[in-house]
Structure formats: C-alpha cells, structure tokens
Amino acid sequence: AGAMAAEALSRVPDVEIDGGGVFKYVLMRVRAAGGPGKDVVRGHGWAEYHGEGRGLRGGPLAQQGLVCECLGGGRLAHRPQEKKIHVYGYSVGFGRADHSVTTEKLKAEYPDYEITWANEGY
C-alpha cells in the first residue's frame, strides 16, 4: 500500500489555482501514510472559506491513501494578462501560510510570471 500511496503522491500537482482573479488559497502538506510529503498550493474562487479549497474530507487524495495537513492560507491576486501573481493575507481558520513557500511553488509553475508576496492585508 505504501508504494501505491507514494505513486499517488507523485501524481498530485504542486499547484492548482484559478486562471485569474482574486481568491483564497491554502498551502497543504500531502503525504503518503508514514512516508515523505510535499507541499501543494490550492486556490479557487468558488471556495468561500479556506477549508473548501482543501477538498480533503473523503476527497480524491484521501481515497488514494494520502494524508493532507493544512499549513495555512491567504489570498492570491492572479493577473494573467500582466503575468503577475501577488500572494498575501491569511486564513482566519488556518492562520497565515508561509507565503515564501507558496511563492516558490508558483514560480516553478509559472516561470514567466512576476510573483510577489507580502504578509500585509486580508
């Protein structure tokens, strides 16, 4: 089961965010039970609360034997026409994500973007 979960972990995208707009995001650590993990960024405009962006409770990740831990949240301002993403703010329920980690994940996914972050704002 461990090898299957590790393979499932390798298929989990590092970044899944909406194509544009301002929306909440969460930084999560996904790991195979008892195994190594990786941090992933999820942000969607349809998620009214940060917890909805996780999709954890009985979701597809849990069904693949993966465990998710929310490390915090914030907001993303994604401006695709300008090739810019600004990471800021915090989650009332989960606290502030480490925006520097989020920024590195986004830079890997969007190498031609200008990606900035700040701890100010909500």
PDB file of C-alpha atoms in Angstrom:
ATOM      1  CA  ALA A   1       0.000   0.000   0.000  1.00  0.00           C
ATOM      2  CA  GLY A   2       2.931   2.326   0.725  1.00  0.00           C
ATOM      3  CA  ALA A   3       4.259   2.115  -2.823  1.00  0.00           C
ATOM      4  CA  MET A   4       0.807   2.833  -4.252  1.00  0.00           C
ATOM      5  CA  ALA A   5       0.394   5.853  -1.986  1.00  0.00           C
ATOM      6  CA  ALA A   6       3.884   7.106  -2.903  1.00  0.00           C
ATOM      7  CA  GLU A   7       2.988   6.794  -6.590  1.00  0.00           C
ATOM      8  CA  ALA A   8      -0.301   8.609  -5.962  1.00  0.00           C
ATOM      9  CA  LEU A   9       1.677  11.390  -4.214  1.00  0.00           C
ATOM     10  CA  SER A  10       3.916  11.785  -7.271  1.00  0.00           C
ATOM     11  CA  ARG A  11       0.806  12.443  -9.382  1.00  0.00           C
ATOM     12  CA  VAL A  12      -0.540  15.223  -7.128  1.00  0.00           C
ATOM     13  CA  PRO A  13       0.058  18.582  -8.874  1.00  0.00           C
ATOM     14  CA  ASP A  14       2.120  21.079  -6.863  1.00  0.00           C
ATOM     15  CA  VAL A  15      -0.156  23.951  -7.906  1.00  0.00           C
ATOM     16  CA  GLU A  16      -3.852  24.117  -8.772  1.00  0.00           C
ATOM     17  CA  ILE A  17      -5.214  27.660  -8.916  1.00  0.00           C
ATOM     18  CA  ASP A  18      -7.841  29.512 -10.904  1.00  0.00           C
ATOM     19  CA  GLY A  19      -6.814  31.136 -14.180  1.00  0.00           C
ATOM     20  CA  GLY A  20      -7.374  34.689 -12.930  1.00  0.00           C
ATOM     21  CA  GLY A  21      -8.921  36.885 -10.265  1.00  0.00           C
ATOM     22  CA  VAL A  22      -8.540  37.321  -6.525  1.00  0.00           C
ATOM     23  CA  PHE A  23      -9.288  34.282  -4.400  1.00  0.00           C
ATOM     24  CA  LYS A  24      -8.366  32.449  -1.206  1.00  0.00           C
ATOM     25  CA  TYR A  25      -5.692  29.790  -1.206  1.00  0.00           C
ATOM     26  CA  VAL A  26      -4.302  27.161   1.139  1.00  0.00           C
ATOM     27  CA  LEU A  27      -0.826  25.689   1.458  1.00  0.00           C
ATOM     28  CA  MET A  28      -1.097  21.994   2.292  1.00  0.00           C
ATOM     29  CA  ARG A  29       1.321  19.200   3.043  1.00  0.00           C
ATOM     30  CA  VAL A  30       0.280  15.990   1.335  1.00  0.00           C
ATOM     31  CA  ARG A  31       1.988  12.762   2.335  1.00  0.00           C
ATOM     32  CA  ALA A  32       1.707   9.060   1.897  1.00  0.00           C
ATOM     33  CA  ALA A  33       0.869   7.468   5.247  1.00  0.00           C
ATOM     34  CA  GLY A  34       4.113   7.270   7.204  1.00  0.00           C
ATOM     35  CA  GLY A  35       6.096   8.491   4.219  1.00  0.00           C
ATOM     36  CA  PRO A  36       7.594  11.685   2.891  1.00  0.00           C
ATOM     37  CA  GLY A  37       5.359  14.566   1.913  1.00  0.00           C
ATOM     38  CA  LYS A  38       5.276  17.567  -0.341  1.00  0.00           C
ATOM     39  CA  ASP A  39       3.709  20.999  -0.086  1.00  0.00           C
ATOM     40  CA  VAL A  40       0.997  21.948  -2.564  1.00  0.00           C
ATOM     41  CA  VAL A  41      -0.909  25.155  -3.300  1.00  0.00           C
ATOM     42  CA  ARG A  42      -4.663  25.184  -3.939  1.00  0.00           C
ATOM     43  CA  GLY A  43      -6.668  28.312  -4.718  1.00  0.00           C
ATOM     44  CA  HIS A  44     -10.140  28.649  -6.190  1.00  0.00           C
ATOM     45  CA  GLY A  45     -12.627  31.471  -6.467  1.00  0.00           C
ATOM     46  CA  TRP A  46     -15.548  29.157  -5.732  1.00  0.00           C
ATOM     47  CA  ALA A  47     -14.166  28.375  -2.250  1.00  0.00           C
ATOM     48  CA  GLU A  48     -15.967  30.824   0.032  1.00  0.00           C
ATOM     49  CA  TYR A  49     -13.944  29.600   3.012  1.00  0.00           C
ATOM     50  CA  HIS A  50     -10.339  28.430   3.067  1.00  0.00           C
ATOM     51  CA  GLY A  51     -11.369  24.916   4.174  1.00  0.00           C
ATOM     52  CA  GLU A  52     -13.346  24.366   0.984  1.00  0.00           C
ATOM     53  CA  GLY A  53     -10.190  24.827  -1.060  1.00  0.00           C
ATOM     54  CA  ARG A  54      -8.674  21.767   0.538  1.00  0.00           C
ATOM     55  CA  GLY A  55     -11.110  19.163  -0.754  1.00  0.00           C
ATOM     56  CA  LEU A  56      -9.903  16.849   1.976  1.00  0.00           C
ATOM     57  CA  ARG A  57     -12.797  15.171   3.725  1.00  0.00           C
ATOM     58  CA  GLY A  58     -13.180  11.894   1.884  1.00  0.00           C
ATOM     59  CA  GLY A  59     -11.812  13.582  -1.219  1.00  0.00           C
ATOM     60  CA  PRO A  60      -9.797  12.027  -4.014  1.00  0.00           C
ATOM     61  CA  LEU A  61      -6.495  12.372  -2.148  1.00  0.00           C
ATOM     62  CA  ALA A  62      -7.794  10.514   0.910  1.00  0.00           C
ATOM     63  CA  GLN A  63      -9.162   7.771  -1.346  1.00  0.00           C
ATOM     64  CA  GLN A  64      -5.620   7.259  -2.694  1.00  0.00           C
ATOM     65  CA  GLY A  65      -4.222   6.729   0.797  1.00  0.00           C
ATOM     66  CA  LEU A  66      -2.814  10.248   1.108  1.00  0.00           C
ATOM     67  CA  VAL A  67      -2.981  12.386   4.223  1.00  0.00           C
ATOM     68  CA  CYS A  68      -3.406  16.174   3.983  1.00  0.00           C
ATOM     69  CA  GLU A  69      -2.472  18.778   6.554  1.00  0.00           C
ATOM     70  CA  CYS A  70      -3.352  22.434   6.074  1.00  0.00           C
ATOM     71  CA  LEU A  71      -0.312  24.633   6.788  1.00  0.00           C
ATOM     72  CA  GLY A  72      -2.173  27.939   6.450  1.00  0.00           C
ATOM     73  CA  GLY A  73      -3.820  30.145   3.903  1.00  0.00           C
ATOM     74  CA  GLY A  74      -4.037  33.549   2.346  1.00  0.00           C
ATOM     75  CA  ARG A  75      -5.119  35.179  -0.875  1.00  0.00           C
ATOM     76  CA  LEU A  76      -3.852  35.212  -4.428  1.00  0.00           C
ATOM     77  CA  ALA A  77      -4.306  38.058  -6.885  1.00  0.00           C
ATOM     78  CA  HIS A  78      -3.744  36.351 -10.257  1.00  0.00           C
ATOM     79  CA  ARG A  79      -3.499  38.741 -13.224  1.00  0.00           C
ATOM     80  CA  PRO A  80      -2.728  36.537 -16.241  1.00  0.00           C
ATOM     81  CA  GLN A  81      -2.857  39.403 -18.757  1.00  0.00           C
ATOM     82  CA  GLU A  82       0.016  41.055 -16.846  1.00  0.00           C
ATOM     83  CA  LYS A  83       1.681  37.743 -15.952  1.00  0.00           C
ATOM     84  CA  LYS A  84       1.612  38.634 -12.263  1.00  0.00           C
ATOM     85  CA  ILE A  85       0.575  36.847  -9.088  1.00  0.00           C
ATOM     86  CA  HIS A  86       0.608  38.533  -5.690  1.00  0.00           C
ATOM     87  CA  VAL A  87       0.410  36.346  -2.560  1.00  0.00           C
ATOM     88  CA  TYR A  88      -0.827  37.973   0.654  1.00  0.00           C
ATOM     89  CA  GLY A  89      -3.126  37.820   3.661  1.00  0.00           C
ATOM     90  CA  TYR A  90      -4.071  34.956   5.926  1.00  0.00           C
ATOM     91  CA  SER A  91      -6.782  32.434   6.754  1.00  0.00           C
ATOM     92  CA  VAL A  92      -8.888  33.115   9.841  1.00  0.00           C
ATOM     93  CA  GLY A  93      -9.302  29.372  10.428  1.00  0.00           C
ATOM     94  CA  PHE A  94      -5.836  28.080   9.498  1.00  0.00           C
ATOM     95  CA  GLY A  95      -3.555  31.078  10.049  1.00  0.00           C
ATOM     96  CA  ARG A  96      -1.075  32.573   7.609  1.00  0.00           C
ATOM     97  CA  ALA A  97       0.627  30.242   5.183  1.00  0.00           C
ATOM     98  CA  ASP A  98       4.366  30.621   4.627  1.00  0.00           C
ATOM     99  CA  HIS A  99       3.982  32.860   1.574  1.00  0.00           C
ATOM    100  CA  SER A 100       7.649  32.374   0.640  1.00  0.00           C
ATOM    101  CA  VAL A 101       6.989  28.632   0.165  1.00  0.00           C
ATOM    102  CA  THR A 102       3.840  29.386  -1.828  1.00  0.00           C
ATOM    103  CA  THR A 103       5.769  31.864  -3.982  1.00  0.00           C
ATOM    104  CA  GLU A 104       8.473  29.287  -4.812  1.00  0.00           C
ATOM    105  CA  LYS A 105       5.808  26.743  -5.827  1.00  0.00           C
ATOM    106  CA  LEU A 106       4.096  29.341  -8.034  1.00  0.00           C
ATOM    107  CA  LYS A 107       7.415  30.390  -9.635  1.00  0.00           C
ATOM    108  CA  ALA A 108       8.061  26.770 -10.612  1.00  0.00           C
ATOM    109  CA  GLU A 109       4.581  26.512 -12.163  1.00  0.00           C
ATOM    110  CA  TYR A 110       4.605  29.993 -13.770  1.00  0.00           C
ATOM    111  CA  PRO A 111       8.275  30.650 -14.649  1.00  0.00           C
ATOM    112  CA  ASP A 112       7.497  33.630 -16.903  1.00  0.00           C
ATOM    113  CA  TYR A 113       5.428  35.439 -14.246  1.00  0.00           C
ATOM    114  CA  GLU A 114       6.390  38.130 -11.764  1.00  0.00           C
ATOM    115  CA  ILE A 115       5.380  36.659  -8.406  1.00  0.00           C
ATOM    116  CA  THR A 116       5.436  38.747  -5.239  1.00  0.00           C
ATOM    117  CA  TRP A 117       4.242  38.308  -1.689  1.00  0.00           C
ATOM    118  CA  ALA A 118       3.558  40.327   1.465  1.00  0.00           C
ATOM    119  CA  ASN A 119       2.259  39.497   4.935  1.00  0.00           C
ATOM    120  CA  GLU A 120       0.051  42.618   4.937  1.00  0.00           C
ATOM    121  CA  GLY A 121      -3.625  42.617   4.056  1.00  0.00           C
ATOM    122  CA  TYR A 122      -6.511  40.232   4.299  1.00  0.00           C
TER     123      TYR A 122
END
